[in-house]
Amino acid sequence: MALFEAHDLTVDVAREDGTLRVLDGVDLAMEPGEVTDLVGPSGSGKSTLLLAMARLRPRASGELVLMGRPASQVEGTRWRQDVVYVPQKATLFPGTVRDNLLAPWRLSCRRGATAPASERMRADLDRIGLADVELERDMARLSGGQAARVALLRALELEAPLTLLDEVDAALDDDSARLVGSVVATAARAGRSFLRVRHRAPDGFATRRLRLAGGSLADVGLDDGTDEAEGSR
């Protein structure tokens, strides 16, 4: 059984000159432990696909199935705990790094869940290349790349079965982006699945590569670097 399936996923977007079909009956299956890269030209609908998978895109049609359960049988907030979407510019809050990492555990939907201990957060910051960032550091003192990694780490701490990463490494230098890729690959080895929108050259951590163009998905080779500079949307 696939961890996640999408069947006949279709999204139309209204424009001044008419309706544009961004996703045209997309089918997708993802297995536990996969790191899938999603590439394609600018405007091809990569972010739209991730939003539809997370049930954050109104009026998307088609069938979504998570761990054998159709989306119609899963309440929206429950779905979004198991399918976590991380935008390129994630929402971060005034306060400290610790405040931001613990923010999901202050939501009513996670009442009773055990938040990560300080020791774990400290170790995870080190692992993602933020050894010089204290848990009590004010978020206003972080660079764009540091803040992006805090947002990613917050999502990884949730340990969702499926995590959707929308160009989260766009603000990072090459070394930091590769470190982030390694952290994601390590998480995938525990049975979680990741779909990454990327514009960079393949980093060696993906298990497969998909290209979205003309509303349709196609498998492409892992060493095919033709799309990495084509844009994020």
Short mmCIF file of C-alpha atoms in Angstrom, two decimals:
data_model
loop_
_atom_site.label_atom_id
_atom_site.label_comp_id
_atom_site.label_asym_id
_atom_site.label_seq_id
_atom_site.Cartn_x
_atom_site.Cartn_y
_atom_site.Cartn_z
CA MET A 1 0.00 0.00 0.00
CA ALA A 2 1.34 3.42 -0.99
CA LEU A 3 1.80 5.99 1.76
CA PHE A 4 0.08 8.64 -0.38
CA GLU A 5 -1.91 8.58 -3.61
CA ALA A 6 -3.46 11.25 -5.80
CA HIS A 7 -5.86 10.26 -8.55
CA ASP A 8 -7.09 12.56 -11.32
CA LEU A 9 -6.01 15.66 -9.38
CA THR A 10 -7.23 18.72 -11.29
CA VAL A 11 -6.93 22.43 -10.52
CA ASP A 12 -8.31 25.29 -12.61
CA VAL A 13 -7.26 28.89 -11.97
CA ALA A 14 -9.40 31.85 -13.03
CA ARG A 15 -7.59 34.55 -15.01
CA GLU A 16 -8.66 37.72 -16.75
CA ASP A 17 -8.44 35.99 -20.12
CA GLY A 18 -10.29 32.87 -19.00
CA THR A 19 -9.64 29.71 -16.99
CA LEU A 20 -6.22 28.04 -16.91
CA ARG A 21 -6.00 24.35 -16.11
CA VAL A 22 -2.83 24.11 -13.99
CA LEU A 23 -3.15 20.44 -13.01
CA ASP A 24 -4.84 18.20 -15.55
CA GLY A 25 -5.76 14.85 -14.02
CA VAL A 26 -2.46 14.28 -12.19
CA ASP A 27 -1.84 10.81 -10.75
CA LEU A 28 0.85 10.34 -8.12
CA ALA A 29 1.85 7.62 -5.67
CA MET A 30 4.49 7.97 -2.96
CA GLU A 31 5.99 5.17 -0.89
CA PRO A 32 7.46 5.33 2.64
CA GLY A 33 11.12 6.32 2.65
CA GLU A 34 11.08 8.27 -0.62
CA VAL A 35 12.68 11.64 -1.31
CA THR A 36 11.07 12.84 -4.54
CA ASP A 37 12.27 15.96 -6.33
CA LEU A 38 9.69 17.97 -8.29
CA VAL A 39 10.98 20.17 -11.11
CA GLY A 40 9.43 22.00 -14.04
CA PRO A 41 9.24 25.37 -15.77
CA SER A 42 8.10 28.52 -14.01
CA GLY A 43 4.31 28.66 -13.74
CA SER A 44 3.85 24.92 -14.29
CA GLY A 45 1.99 24.49 -10.98
CA LYS A 46 4.54 22.89 -8.67
CA SER A 47 3.44 24.89 -5.62
CA THR A 48 -0.18 24.34 -6.63
CA LEU A 49 0.37 20.58 -6.59
CA LEU A 50 1.85 20.68 -3.08
CA LEU A 51 -0.98 22.86 -1.80
CA ALA A 52 -3.58 20.52 -3.29
CA MET A 53 -1.88 17.49 -1.69
CA ALA A 54 -2.01 19.26 1.68
CA ARG A 55 -5.68 20.12 1.13
CA LEU A 56 -4.85 23.81 1.17
CA ARG A 57 -6.02 24.51 -2.38
CA PRO A 58 -9.76 25.25 -2.53
CA ARG A 59 -11.75 23.74 -5.37
CA ALA A 60 -9.12 21.16 -6.31
CA SER A 61 -10.84 18.05 -7.60
CA GLY A 62 -9.77 14.43 -7.64
CA GLU A 63 -9.11 11.80 -4.99
CA LEU A 64 -6.42 11.92 -2.31
CA VAL A 65 -5.57 8.87 -0.20
CA LEU A 66 -3.23 8.81 2.79
CA MET A 67 -2.15 5.49 4.29
CA GLY A 68 -5.19 3.82 2.78
CA ARG A 69 -7.71 6.42 3.97
CA PRO A 70 -9.48 8.68 1.43
CA ALA A 71 -9.34 12.40 2.21
CA SER A 72 -13.15 12.40 2.41
CA GLN A 73 -12.87 10.28 5.56
CA VAL A 74 -10.20 12.42 7.28
CA GLU A 75 -10.95 15.76 8.94
CA GLY A 76 -8.91 18.61 7.44
CA THR A 77 -6.87 19.48 10.52
CA ARG A 78 -5.99 15.82 11.03
CA TRP A 79 -4.89 15.54 7.41
CA ARG A 80 -2.61 18.55 7.73
CA GLN A 81 -0.93 17.02 10.77
CA ASP A 82 0.07 14.05 8.63
CA VAL A 83 0.74 15.97 5.40
CA VAL A 84 2.88 18.96 6.38
CA TYR A 85 3.46 21.73 3.84
CA VAL A 86 6.52 23.97 4.24
CA PRO A 87 6.44 27.05 1.94
CA GLN A 88 9.56 28.75 0.66
CA LYS A 89 8.84 31.67 2.99
CA ALA A 90 7.47 29.90 6.05
CA THR A 91 5.60 31.80 8.76
CA LEU A 92 7.86 32.59 11.69
CA PHE A 93 6.85 34.40 14.85
CA PRO A 94 8.38 37.14 16.99
CA GLY A 95 10.29 35.62 19.87
CA THR A 96 13.08 33.12 20.20
CA VAL A 97 14.20 30.14 18.18
CA ARG A 98 12.82 27.94 20.96
CA ASP A 99 9.43 29.70 20.75
CA ASN A 100 9.23 29.00 17.03
CA LEU A 101 10.31 25.37 17.28
CA LEU A 102 7.68 24.71 19.95
CA ALA A 103 4.87 26.66 18.27
CA PRO A 104 3.07 23.59 16.82
CA TRP A 105 2.77 22.03 20.27
CA ARG A 106 0.83 25.04 21.52
CA LEU A 107 -2.01 24.34 19.09
CA SER A 108 -5.17 22.66 20.38
CA CYS A 109 -4.82 19.86 17.82
CA ARG A 110 -1.60 18.74 19.58
CA ARG A 111 -2.91 19.02 23.10
CA GLY A 112 -1.38 16.21 25.13
CA ALA A 113 1.43 15.52 22.64
CA THR A 114 4.98 15.60 23.95
CA ALA A 115 7.02 18.51 22.64
CA PRO A 116 10.70 17.94 21.85
CA ALA A 117 13.06 18.45 24.78
CA SER A 118 15.69 21.17 24.78
CA GLU A 119 18.44 18.59 24.29
CA ARG A 120 16.82 17.28 21.14
CA MET A 121 16.22 20.76 19.71
CA ARG A 122 19.82 21.67 20.42
CA ALA A 123 21.12 18.53 18.72
CA ASP A 124 18.86 19.09 15.71
CA LEU A 125 20.02 22.69 15.31
CA ASP A 126 23.60 21.42 15.29
CA ARG A 127 22.70 18.75 12.74
CA ILE A 128 21.16 21.24 10.32
CA GLY A 129 24.17 23.57 10.42
CA LEU A 130 23.00 25.98 13.13
CA ALA A 131 25.50 25.11 15.84
CA ASP A 132 26.15 28.82 16.37
CA VAL A 133 22.45 29.64 16.95
CA GLU A 134 21.23 29.50 20.55
CA LEU A 135 17.71 28.35 21.41
CA GLU A 136 17.17 31.70 23.13
CA ARG A 137 18.34 33.70 20.08
CA ASP A 138 15.77 36.27 18.99
CA MET A 139 14.40 35.39 15.55
CA ALA A 140 14.97 38.98 14.45
CA ARG A 141 18.72 38.32 14.70
CA LEU A 142 18.71 35.42 12.23
CA SER A 143 19.67 35.67 8.58
CA GLY A 144 17.23 34.57 5.90
CA GLY A 145 19.02 31.26 5.49
CA GLN A 146 19.09 30.60 9.22
CA ALA A 147 15.39 31.39 9.57
CA ALA A 148 14.59 29.05 6.66
CA ARG A 149 16.39 26.21 8.42
CA VAL A 150 14.53 26.89 11.70
CA ALA A 151 11.25 26.65 9.76
CA LEU A 152 12.35 23.39 8.15
CA LEU A 153 13.50 21.96 11.47
CA ARG A 154 10.13 22.83 13.03
CA ALA A 155 8.43 20.80 10.31
CA LEU A 156 10.83 17.88 10.68
CA GLU A 157 10.22 17.76 14.44
CA LEU A 158 6.55 16.99 13.69
CA GLU A 159 7.60 13.64 12.18
CA ALA A 160 4.72 13.69 9.70
CA PRO A 161 4.38 10.71 7.36
CA LEU A 162 4.54 13.08 4.35
CA THR A 163 6.31 16.43 4.24
CA LEU A 164 6.03 18.79 1.26
CA LEU A 165 8.99 21.15 0.86
CA ASP A 166 8.49 24.11 -1.47
CA GLU A 167 12.01 25.29 -2.34
CA VAL A 168 13.06 25.47 1.29
CA ASP A 169 16.72 25.58 0.24
CA ALA A 170 16.32 28.56 -2.12
CA ALA A 171 17.88 31.03 0.35
CA LEU A 172 20.79 28.74 1.26
CA ASP A 173 24.33 28.55 -0.01
CA ASP A 174 25.40 25.30 -1.66
CA ASP A 175 26.98 23.79 1.47
CA SER A 176 23.95 24.56 3.64
CA ALA A 177 21.56 23.25 0.98
CA ARG A 178 23.46 19.99 0.81
CA LEU A 179 23.38 19.68 4.60
CA VAL A 180 19.61 20.19 4.56
CA GLY A 181 19.33 17.51 1.87
CA SER A 182 21.27 15.10 4.06
CA VAL A 183 19.00 15.77 7.05
CA VAL A 184 15.90 15.14 4.90
CA ALA A 185 17.38 11.91 3.54
CA THR A 186 18.12 10.71 7.08
CA ALA A 187 14.51 11.39 8.11
CA ALA A 188 13.28 9.48 5.05
CA ARG A 189 15.24 6.40 6.11
CA ALA A 190 12.94 6.22 9.14
CA GLY A 191 10.02 5.60 6.78
CA ARG A 192 8.81 9.14 6.16
CA SER A 193 8.29 10.50 2.66
CA PHE A 194 9.30 13.89 1.24
CA LEU A 195 8.37 15.78 -1.93
CA ARG A 196 10.77 18.63 -2.67
CA VAL A 197 10.28 21.44 -5.17
CA ARG A 198 13.83 22.33 -6.21
CA HIS A 199 15.54 24.54 -8.75
CA ARG A 200 19.07 23.39 -7.91
CA ALA A 201 21.04 20.67 -9.64
CA PRO A 202 20.38 17.16 -8.27
CA ASP A 203 22.12 16.69 -4.91
CA GLY A 204 22.22 12.90 -4.79
CA PHE A 205 19.65 12.54 -1.99
CA ALA A 206 16.50 12.08 -4.09
CA THR A 207 15.24 8.58 -4.82
CA ARG A 208 13.34 9.77 -7.90
CA ARG A 209 12.63 12.92 -9.88
CA LEU A 210 9.34 14.13 -11.37
CA ARG A 211 8.77 16.91 -13.90
CA LEU A 212 5.53 18.90 -14.02
CA ALA A 213 4.73 20.59 -17.32
CA GLY A 214 1.52 21.20 -19.23
CA GLY A 215 -0.51 20.05 -16.26
CA SER A 216 0.99 16.54 -16.29
CA LEU A 217 3.66 14.69 -14.30
CA ALA A 218 6.40 12.55 -15.81
CA ASP A 219 9.30 10.62 -14.28
CA VAL A 220 12.70 11.94 -15.33
CA GLY A 221 16.17 10.70 -14.59
CA LEU A 222 17.85 11.59 -11.33
CA ASP A 223 20.87 12.94 -13.20
CA ASP A 224 18.81 15.08 -15.57
CA GLY A 225 19.65 18.66 -14.55
CA THR A 226 17.72 20.45 -17.29
CA ASP A 227 15.08 22.02 -15.02
CA GLU A 228 16.93 23.26 -11.98
CA ALA A 229 16.98 26.90 -13.10
CA GLU A 230 13.45 27.10 -14.45
CA GLY A 231 11.76 28.72 -11.48
CA SER A 232 9.75 27.84 -8.43
CA ARG A 233 6.04 27.96 -9.29
#
